[in-house]
XYZ file of C-alpha atoms in Angstrom:
466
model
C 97.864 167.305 228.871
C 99.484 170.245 230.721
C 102.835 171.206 229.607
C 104.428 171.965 232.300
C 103.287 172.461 236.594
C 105.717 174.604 237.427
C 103.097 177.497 237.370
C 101.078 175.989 239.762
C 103.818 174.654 241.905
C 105.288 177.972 241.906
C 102.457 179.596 243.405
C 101.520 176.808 245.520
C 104.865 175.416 247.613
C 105.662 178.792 249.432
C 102.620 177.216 251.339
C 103.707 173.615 251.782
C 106.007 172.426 254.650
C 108.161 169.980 255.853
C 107.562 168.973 259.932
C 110.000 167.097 262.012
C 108.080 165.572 265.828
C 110.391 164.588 268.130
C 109.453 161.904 270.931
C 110.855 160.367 273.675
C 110.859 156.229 273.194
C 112.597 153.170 275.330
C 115.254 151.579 274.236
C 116.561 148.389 276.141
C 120.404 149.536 277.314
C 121.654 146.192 276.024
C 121.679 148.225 272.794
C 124.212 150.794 274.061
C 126.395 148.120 275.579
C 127.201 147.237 272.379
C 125.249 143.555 272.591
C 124.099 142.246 269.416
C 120.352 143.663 267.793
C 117.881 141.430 265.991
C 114.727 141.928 265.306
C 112.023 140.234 267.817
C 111.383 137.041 267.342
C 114.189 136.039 265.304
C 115.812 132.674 265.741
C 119.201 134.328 266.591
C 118.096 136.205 269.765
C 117.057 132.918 270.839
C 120.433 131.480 270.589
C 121.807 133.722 272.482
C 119.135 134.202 274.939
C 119.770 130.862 275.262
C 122.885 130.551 275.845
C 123.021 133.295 278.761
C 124.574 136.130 276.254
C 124.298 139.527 279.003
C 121.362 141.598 277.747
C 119.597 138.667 277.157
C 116.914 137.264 279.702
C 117.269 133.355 279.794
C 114.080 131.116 279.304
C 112.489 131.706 282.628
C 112.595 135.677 282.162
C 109.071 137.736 283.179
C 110.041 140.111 280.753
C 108.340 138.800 277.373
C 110.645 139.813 274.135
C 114.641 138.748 274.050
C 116.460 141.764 274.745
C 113.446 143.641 276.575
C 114.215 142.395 280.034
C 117.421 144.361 280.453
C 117.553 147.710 281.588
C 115.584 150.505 279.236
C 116.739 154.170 278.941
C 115.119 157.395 277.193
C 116.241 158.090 273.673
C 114.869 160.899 271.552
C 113.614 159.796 267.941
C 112.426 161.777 265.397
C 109.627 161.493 262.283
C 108.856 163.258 259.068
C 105.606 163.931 257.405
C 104.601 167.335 255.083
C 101.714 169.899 255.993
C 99.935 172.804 254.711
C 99.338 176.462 255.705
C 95.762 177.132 255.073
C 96.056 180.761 257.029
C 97.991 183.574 257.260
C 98.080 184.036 260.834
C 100.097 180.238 260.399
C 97.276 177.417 260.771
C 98.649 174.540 258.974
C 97.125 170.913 258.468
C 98.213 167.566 258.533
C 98.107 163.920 259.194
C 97.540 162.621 263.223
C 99.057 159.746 262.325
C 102.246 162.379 261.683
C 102.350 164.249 264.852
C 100.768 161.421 267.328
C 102.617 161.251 270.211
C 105.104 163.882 269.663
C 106.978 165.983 272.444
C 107.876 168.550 269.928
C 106.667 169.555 266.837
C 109.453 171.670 263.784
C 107.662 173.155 261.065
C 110.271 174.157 258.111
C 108.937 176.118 255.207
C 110.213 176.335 251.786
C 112.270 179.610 252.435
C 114.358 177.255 255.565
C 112.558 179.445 257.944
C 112.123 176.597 260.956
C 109.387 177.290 263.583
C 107.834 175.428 266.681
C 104.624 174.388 266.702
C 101.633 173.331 268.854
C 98.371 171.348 268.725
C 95.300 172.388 268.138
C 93.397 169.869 267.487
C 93.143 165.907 266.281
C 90.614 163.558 264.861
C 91.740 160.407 264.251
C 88.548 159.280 263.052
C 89.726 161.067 259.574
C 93.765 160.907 260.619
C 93.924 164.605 260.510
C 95.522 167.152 262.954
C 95.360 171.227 263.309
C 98.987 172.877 263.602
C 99.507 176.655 264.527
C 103.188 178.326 264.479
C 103.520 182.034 265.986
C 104.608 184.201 263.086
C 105.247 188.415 263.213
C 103.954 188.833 259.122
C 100.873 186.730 257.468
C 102.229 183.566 256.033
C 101.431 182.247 252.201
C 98.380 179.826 252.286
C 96.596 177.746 249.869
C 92.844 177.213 249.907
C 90.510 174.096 250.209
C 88.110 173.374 246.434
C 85.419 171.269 246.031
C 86.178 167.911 246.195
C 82.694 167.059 244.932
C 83.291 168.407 241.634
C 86.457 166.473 240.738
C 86.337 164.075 238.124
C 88.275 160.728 237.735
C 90.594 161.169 235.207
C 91.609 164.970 236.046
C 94.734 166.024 236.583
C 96.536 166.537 240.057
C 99.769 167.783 241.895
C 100.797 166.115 244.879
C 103.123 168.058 247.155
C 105.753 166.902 250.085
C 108.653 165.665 251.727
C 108.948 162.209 250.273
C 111.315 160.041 252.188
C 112.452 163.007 253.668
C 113.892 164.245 250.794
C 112.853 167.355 251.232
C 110.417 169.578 249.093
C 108.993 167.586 245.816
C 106.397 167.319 243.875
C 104.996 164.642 241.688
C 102.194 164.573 239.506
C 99.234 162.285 238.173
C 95.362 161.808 237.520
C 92.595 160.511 240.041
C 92.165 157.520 239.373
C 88.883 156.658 241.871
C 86.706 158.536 244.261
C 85.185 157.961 247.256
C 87.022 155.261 248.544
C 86.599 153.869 251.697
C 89.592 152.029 253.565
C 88.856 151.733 257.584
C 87.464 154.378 259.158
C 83.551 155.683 259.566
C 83.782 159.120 257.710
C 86.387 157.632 254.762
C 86.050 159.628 251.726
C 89.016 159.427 249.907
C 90.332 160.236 246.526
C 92.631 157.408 245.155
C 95.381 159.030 242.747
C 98.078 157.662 240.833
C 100.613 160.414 241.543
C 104.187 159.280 243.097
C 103.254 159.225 247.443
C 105.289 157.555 249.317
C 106.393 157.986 253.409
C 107.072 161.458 254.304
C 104.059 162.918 251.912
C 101.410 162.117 255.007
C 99.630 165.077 255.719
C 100.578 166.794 252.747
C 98.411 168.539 249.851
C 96.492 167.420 246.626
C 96.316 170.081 244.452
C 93.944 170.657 241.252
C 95.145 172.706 238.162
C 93.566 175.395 239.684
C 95.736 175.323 242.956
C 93.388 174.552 245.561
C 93.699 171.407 247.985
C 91.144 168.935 247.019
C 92.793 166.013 248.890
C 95.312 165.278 252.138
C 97.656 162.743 251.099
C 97.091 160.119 254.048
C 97.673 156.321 252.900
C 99.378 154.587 249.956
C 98.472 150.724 248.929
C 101.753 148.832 248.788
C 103.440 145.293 248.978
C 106.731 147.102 249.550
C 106.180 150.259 251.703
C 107.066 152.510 248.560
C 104.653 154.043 245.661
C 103.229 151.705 243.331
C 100.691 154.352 241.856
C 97.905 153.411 244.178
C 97.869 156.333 246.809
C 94.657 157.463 248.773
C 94.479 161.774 249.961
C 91.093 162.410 252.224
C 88.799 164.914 250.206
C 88.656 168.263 250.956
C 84.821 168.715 251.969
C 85.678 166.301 254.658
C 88.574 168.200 255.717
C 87.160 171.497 255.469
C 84.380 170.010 257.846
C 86.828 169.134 260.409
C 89.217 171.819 260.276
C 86.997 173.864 261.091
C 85.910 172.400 264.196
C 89.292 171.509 265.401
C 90.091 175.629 265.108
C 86.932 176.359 267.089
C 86.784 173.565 269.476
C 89.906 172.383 269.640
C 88.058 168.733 268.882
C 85.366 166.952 266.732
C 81.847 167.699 267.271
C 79.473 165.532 264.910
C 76.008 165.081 264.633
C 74.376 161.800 266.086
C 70.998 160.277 264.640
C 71.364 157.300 267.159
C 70.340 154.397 264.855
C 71.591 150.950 263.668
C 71.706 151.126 259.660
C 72.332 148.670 256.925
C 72.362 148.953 253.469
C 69.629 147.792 251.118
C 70.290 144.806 249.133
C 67.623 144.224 245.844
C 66.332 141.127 248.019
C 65.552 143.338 250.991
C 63.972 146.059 248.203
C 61.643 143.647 246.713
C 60.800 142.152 249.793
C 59.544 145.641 251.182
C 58.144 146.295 247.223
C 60.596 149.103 246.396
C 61.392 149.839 243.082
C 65.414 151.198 244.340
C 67.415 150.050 246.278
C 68.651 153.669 247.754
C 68.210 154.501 251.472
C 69.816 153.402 254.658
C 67.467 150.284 256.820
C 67.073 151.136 260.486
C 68.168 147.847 262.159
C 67.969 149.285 265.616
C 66.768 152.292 267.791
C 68.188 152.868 270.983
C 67.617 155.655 273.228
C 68.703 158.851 271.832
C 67.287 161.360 269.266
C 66.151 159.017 266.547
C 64.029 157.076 269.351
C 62.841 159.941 270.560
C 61.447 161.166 267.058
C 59.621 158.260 266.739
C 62.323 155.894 263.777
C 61.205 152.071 264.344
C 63.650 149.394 263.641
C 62.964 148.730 259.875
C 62.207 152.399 258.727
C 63.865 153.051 255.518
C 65.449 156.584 255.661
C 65.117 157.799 252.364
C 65.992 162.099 252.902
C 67.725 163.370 255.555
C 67.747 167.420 255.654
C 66.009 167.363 252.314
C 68.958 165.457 250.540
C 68.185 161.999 249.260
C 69.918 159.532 251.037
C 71.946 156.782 248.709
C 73.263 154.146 251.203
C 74.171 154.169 254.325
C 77.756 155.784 253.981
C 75.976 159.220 252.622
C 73.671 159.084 255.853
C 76.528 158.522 258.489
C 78.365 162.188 256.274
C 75.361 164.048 256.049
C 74.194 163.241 259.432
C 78.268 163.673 261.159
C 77.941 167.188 259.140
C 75.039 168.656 260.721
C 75.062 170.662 263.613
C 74.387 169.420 266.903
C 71.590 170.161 268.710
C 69.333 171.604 265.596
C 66.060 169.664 264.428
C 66.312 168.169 261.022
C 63.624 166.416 258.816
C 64.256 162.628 258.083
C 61.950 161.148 255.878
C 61.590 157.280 255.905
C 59.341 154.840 254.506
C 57.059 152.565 256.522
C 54.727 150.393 255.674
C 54.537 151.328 252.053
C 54.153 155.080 253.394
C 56.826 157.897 253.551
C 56.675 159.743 257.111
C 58.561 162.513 258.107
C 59.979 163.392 261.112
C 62.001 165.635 263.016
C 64.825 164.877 264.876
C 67.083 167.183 267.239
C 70.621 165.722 266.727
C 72.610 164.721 269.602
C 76.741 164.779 269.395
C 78.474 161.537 268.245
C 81.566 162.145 270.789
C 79.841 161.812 273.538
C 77.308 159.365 272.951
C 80.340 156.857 271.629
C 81.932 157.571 274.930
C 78.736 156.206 277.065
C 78.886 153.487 274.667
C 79.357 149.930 275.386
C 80.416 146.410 274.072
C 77.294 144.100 272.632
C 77.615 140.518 274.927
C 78.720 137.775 273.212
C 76.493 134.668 272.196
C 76.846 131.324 272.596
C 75.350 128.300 271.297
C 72.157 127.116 271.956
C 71.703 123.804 273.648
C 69.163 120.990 271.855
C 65.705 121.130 272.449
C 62.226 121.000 270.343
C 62.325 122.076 266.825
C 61.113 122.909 263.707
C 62.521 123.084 260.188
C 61.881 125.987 257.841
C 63.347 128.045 255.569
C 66.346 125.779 255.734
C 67.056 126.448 258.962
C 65.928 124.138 262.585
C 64.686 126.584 264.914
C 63.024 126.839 268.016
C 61.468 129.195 270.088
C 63.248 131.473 272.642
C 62.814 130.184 276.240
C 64.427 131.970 279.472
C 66.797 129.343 279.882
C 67.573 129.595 276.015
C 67.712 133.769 276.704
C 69.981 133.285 280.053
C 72.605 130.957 277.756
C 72.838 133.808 274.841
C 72.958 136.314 277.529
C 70.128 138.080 276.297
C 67.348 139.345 278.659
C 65.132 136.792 280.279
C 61.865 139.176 278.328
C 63.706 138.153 274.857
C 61.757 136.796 272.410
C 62.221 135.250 269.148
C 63.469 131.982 267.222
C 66.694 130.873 267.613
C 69.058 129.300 265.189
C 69.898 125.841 266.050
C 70.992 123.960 263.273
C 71.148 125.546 259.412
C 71.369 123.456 256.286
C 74.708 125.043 254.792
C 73.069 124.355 251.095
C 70.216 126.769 251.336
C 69.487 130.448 251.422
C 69.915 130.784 254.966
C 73.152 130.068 254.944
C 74.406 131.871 251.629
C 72.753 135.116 253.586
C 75.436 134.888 256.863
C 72.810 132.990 259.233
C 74.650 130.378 261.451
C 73.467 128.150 264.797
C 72.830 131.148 267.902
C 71.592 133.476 265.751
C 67.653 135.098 267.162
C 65.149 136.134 264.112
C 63.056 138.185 265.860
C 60.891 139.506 263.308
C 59.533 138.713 260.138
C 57.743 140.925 257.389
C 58.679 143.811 260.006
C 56.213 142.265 262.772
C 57.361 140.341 265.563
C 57.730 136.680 265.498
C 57.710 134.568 268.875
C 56.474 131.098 267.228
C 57.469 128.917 264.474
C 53.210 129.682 263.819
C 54.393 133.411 263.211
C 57.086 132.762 260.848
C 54.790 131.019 258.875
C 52.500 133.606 258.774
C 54.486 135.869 257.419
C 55.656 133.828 255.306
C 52.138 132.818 253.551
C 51.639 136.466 253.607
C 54.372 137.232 251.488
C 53.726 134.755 249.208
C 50.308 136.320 249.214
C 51.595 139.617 247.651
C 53.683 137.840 245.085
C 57.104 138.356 246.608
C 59.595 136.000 245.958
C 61.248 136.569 249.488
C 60.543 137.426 252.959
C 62.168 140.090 254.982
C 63.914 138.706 258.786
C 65.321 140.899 261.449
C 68.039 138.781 263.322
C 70.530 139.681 266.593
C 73.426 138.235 266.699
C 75.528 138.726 270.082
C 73.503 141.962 270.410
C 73.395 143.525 266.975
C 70.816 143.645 265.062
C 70.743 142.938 260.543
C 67.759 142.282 258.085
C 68.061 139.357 255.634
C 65.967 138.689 252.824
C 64.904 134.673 252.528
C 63.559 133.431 249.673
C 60.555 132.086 249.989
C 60.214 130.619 246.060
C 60.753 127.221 246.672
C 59.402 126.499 250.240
């Protein structure tokens, strides 16, 4: 155990700052009138709503909220959150989440030094933002290290403007990596040093000074630090401060594929021996569709790194540049192929993007039974009612027998199984052929490709007891 930081913070905190946004928000003028203020939706608001109390809109009021259909005026608010100066020329990082929305933007630095800054850049995909502040002589910076090669259980400094208390620094281990909360690229390191509101957007430090970690989110049932705090890792934010500086925004890699992970079911069911890769549900038009990836392709290497699940594909592929061939490597039929793929950029294929339709359910009609499940086959009228194409084809869910496998794996009434064994399936004749074949190669389950409203998952059925 160390016996004491204040080396490290010593030579670390010139580095660290404190930033201040200012924003202009609406305020109902009842509040300057000196009218009571409660919180929306609280009883007393009602009363005096009610009651015809000015500043209150009575029952019949457009407005929505008590106290929001008076009058609203500008007021300026401010925010805290902490940063980092990772150049001397004065580029600094931080939360979004810290500077979102902000007119103006204060950087103070340890020495009280206060300087404007401006934007650069934001991805809110990792909650990270780009900062630059004018200054006449290079400014102290701190460097990104490897968050690869941190270890839980190692020692680590966080640094910030708690509660806006000003500079402060608290200390602990990491306690987890590679936590993922809500977003796409999470990779976070979960430590149990002291962060609590005001440390967003400030820096994780090793013992050896460098930023492995941007203090972004804290898991709390009171809104203060209960030793459970979560700081993005630094090969992520290398990644996308770099870009931000460049382009001023994001520019990721796209594949273009539907992935899920592998589960051991779906592994034996294909005869794998692991249960690493990522499973190609889907290929729409775009690079992987153009290489030639089919819809229940196992992508096993991507840019000669094994891939482990799907979470290491979506990094490695959001890391590599756009517009260069790369070799993916999946397995198909028992038989690795390799391919190669010219990456397209995520941005803009997310912004040509567009909502799946929703299902419905199916009406009654002929059925079979099998595999737990009553199904029948897809008809246009069936297709027109799930809002699928008319050319759909498949089995559709109609009624599923909540004690069997079926319905343990997620399968409900509307879904469409669409192919079995990885080969189409129009009949209830299919199915069954796929099935006998499994059973023919001595697997104990059989692997289904169903949509649901649009999206497409495999399940593994077992096919023991049928």
């Amino acid at each position: 155990m160390p016996q004491s930081f204040s080396g490290i913070v010593a030579e670390v905190s010139p580095a660290v700052v404190n930033i201040t946004t200012t924003s202009v928000v609406s305020r109902p003028v009842t509040q300057q009138r000196g009218g009571p203020m409660f919180p929306p939706g609280s009883p007393f608001s009602d009363l005096f709503r009610d009651f015809g109390i000015p500043g209150f809109p009575g029952p019949e009021s457009p407005f929505g909220d008590p106290g929001f259909g008076a009058p609203q005026m500008q007021q300026r608010s401010n925010a805290l959150g902490s940063g980092f100066v990772v150049s001397a020329e004065g580029l600094i990082v931080t939360n979004n989440h810290v500077i979102e929305g902000a007119d103006e933007i204060e950087i103070e630095f340890q020495s009280g030094a206060r300087l404007p800054a401006k934007l650069v850049g934001t991805d809110p995909s990792t909650d990270l933002a780009v900062l630059k502040v004018e200054v006449d002589k290079p400014l102290p910076f701190v460097r990104f290290g490897d968050s690869d090669t941190a270890q839980v259980g190692d020692w680590v400094l966080a640094l910030g403007n708690p509660l806006g208390q000003g500079f402060s620094a608290s200390a602990g281990i990491i306690s987890a990596k590679s936590r993922a909360l809500t977003g796409t690229y999470d990779d976070f390191i979960q430590t149990d040093a002291a962060i609590n509101r005001g440390n967003s957007g400030g820096p994780l430090f090793n013992l050896q000074g460098e930023v492995i970690g941007v203090n972004t989110a804290i898991l709390s049932p009171n809104g203060g630090s209960i030793g459970i705090g979560f700081s993005m890792a630094s090969n992520v934010v290398k990644g996308v401060v770099d870009q931000l500086e460049k382009y001023g925004e994001t520019r990721r890699g796209w594949l273009g594929v539907k992935i899920q992970d592998l589960s051991p079911e779906i592994a034996e069911s294909l005869g794998m021996q692991a249960e690493s890769g990522a499973m190609v549900t889907d290929v729409p038009a775009g690079p992987a569709l153009d290489a030639g990836i089919q819809a229940g392709d196992v992508i096993t290497s991507f840019a000669g790194n094994p891939v482990t699940d799907t979470r290491d594909l979506v990094r490695r592929v959001a890391d590599a540049p756009v517009g260069e061939a790369v070799e993916v490597t999946v397995l198909r039929g028992g038989e690795s192929v390799t391919l190669q793929v010219t990456l397209g950029r995520r941005e803009l294929a997310d912004a040509d993007g567009s909502g799946a339709p929703q299902g419905e359910q199916p009406p009654e009609g002929a059925s079979s039974e099998l595999l737990g499940m009553s199904l029948v086959p897809m008809t246009p009228e069936l297709a027109a009612r799930l809002q699928l194409p008319e050319t759909a084809r498949g089995l559709v869910v109609q009624d599923i027998d909540a004690t069997s496998d079926a319905s343990a794996k997620g399968l409900r009434v509307g879904d469409v199984i669409v192919e079995a064994g990885q080969q189409p399936v129009a009949t209830l004749a299919d199915l069954r052929a796929r099935i006998d074949e499994a059973r023919e190669a001595g697997r104990q389950s059989v692997l289904v490709l169903v949509r649901r409203e649009g999206e497409p998952r495999f399940v593994a059925l077992s096919i023991a007891e049928e």
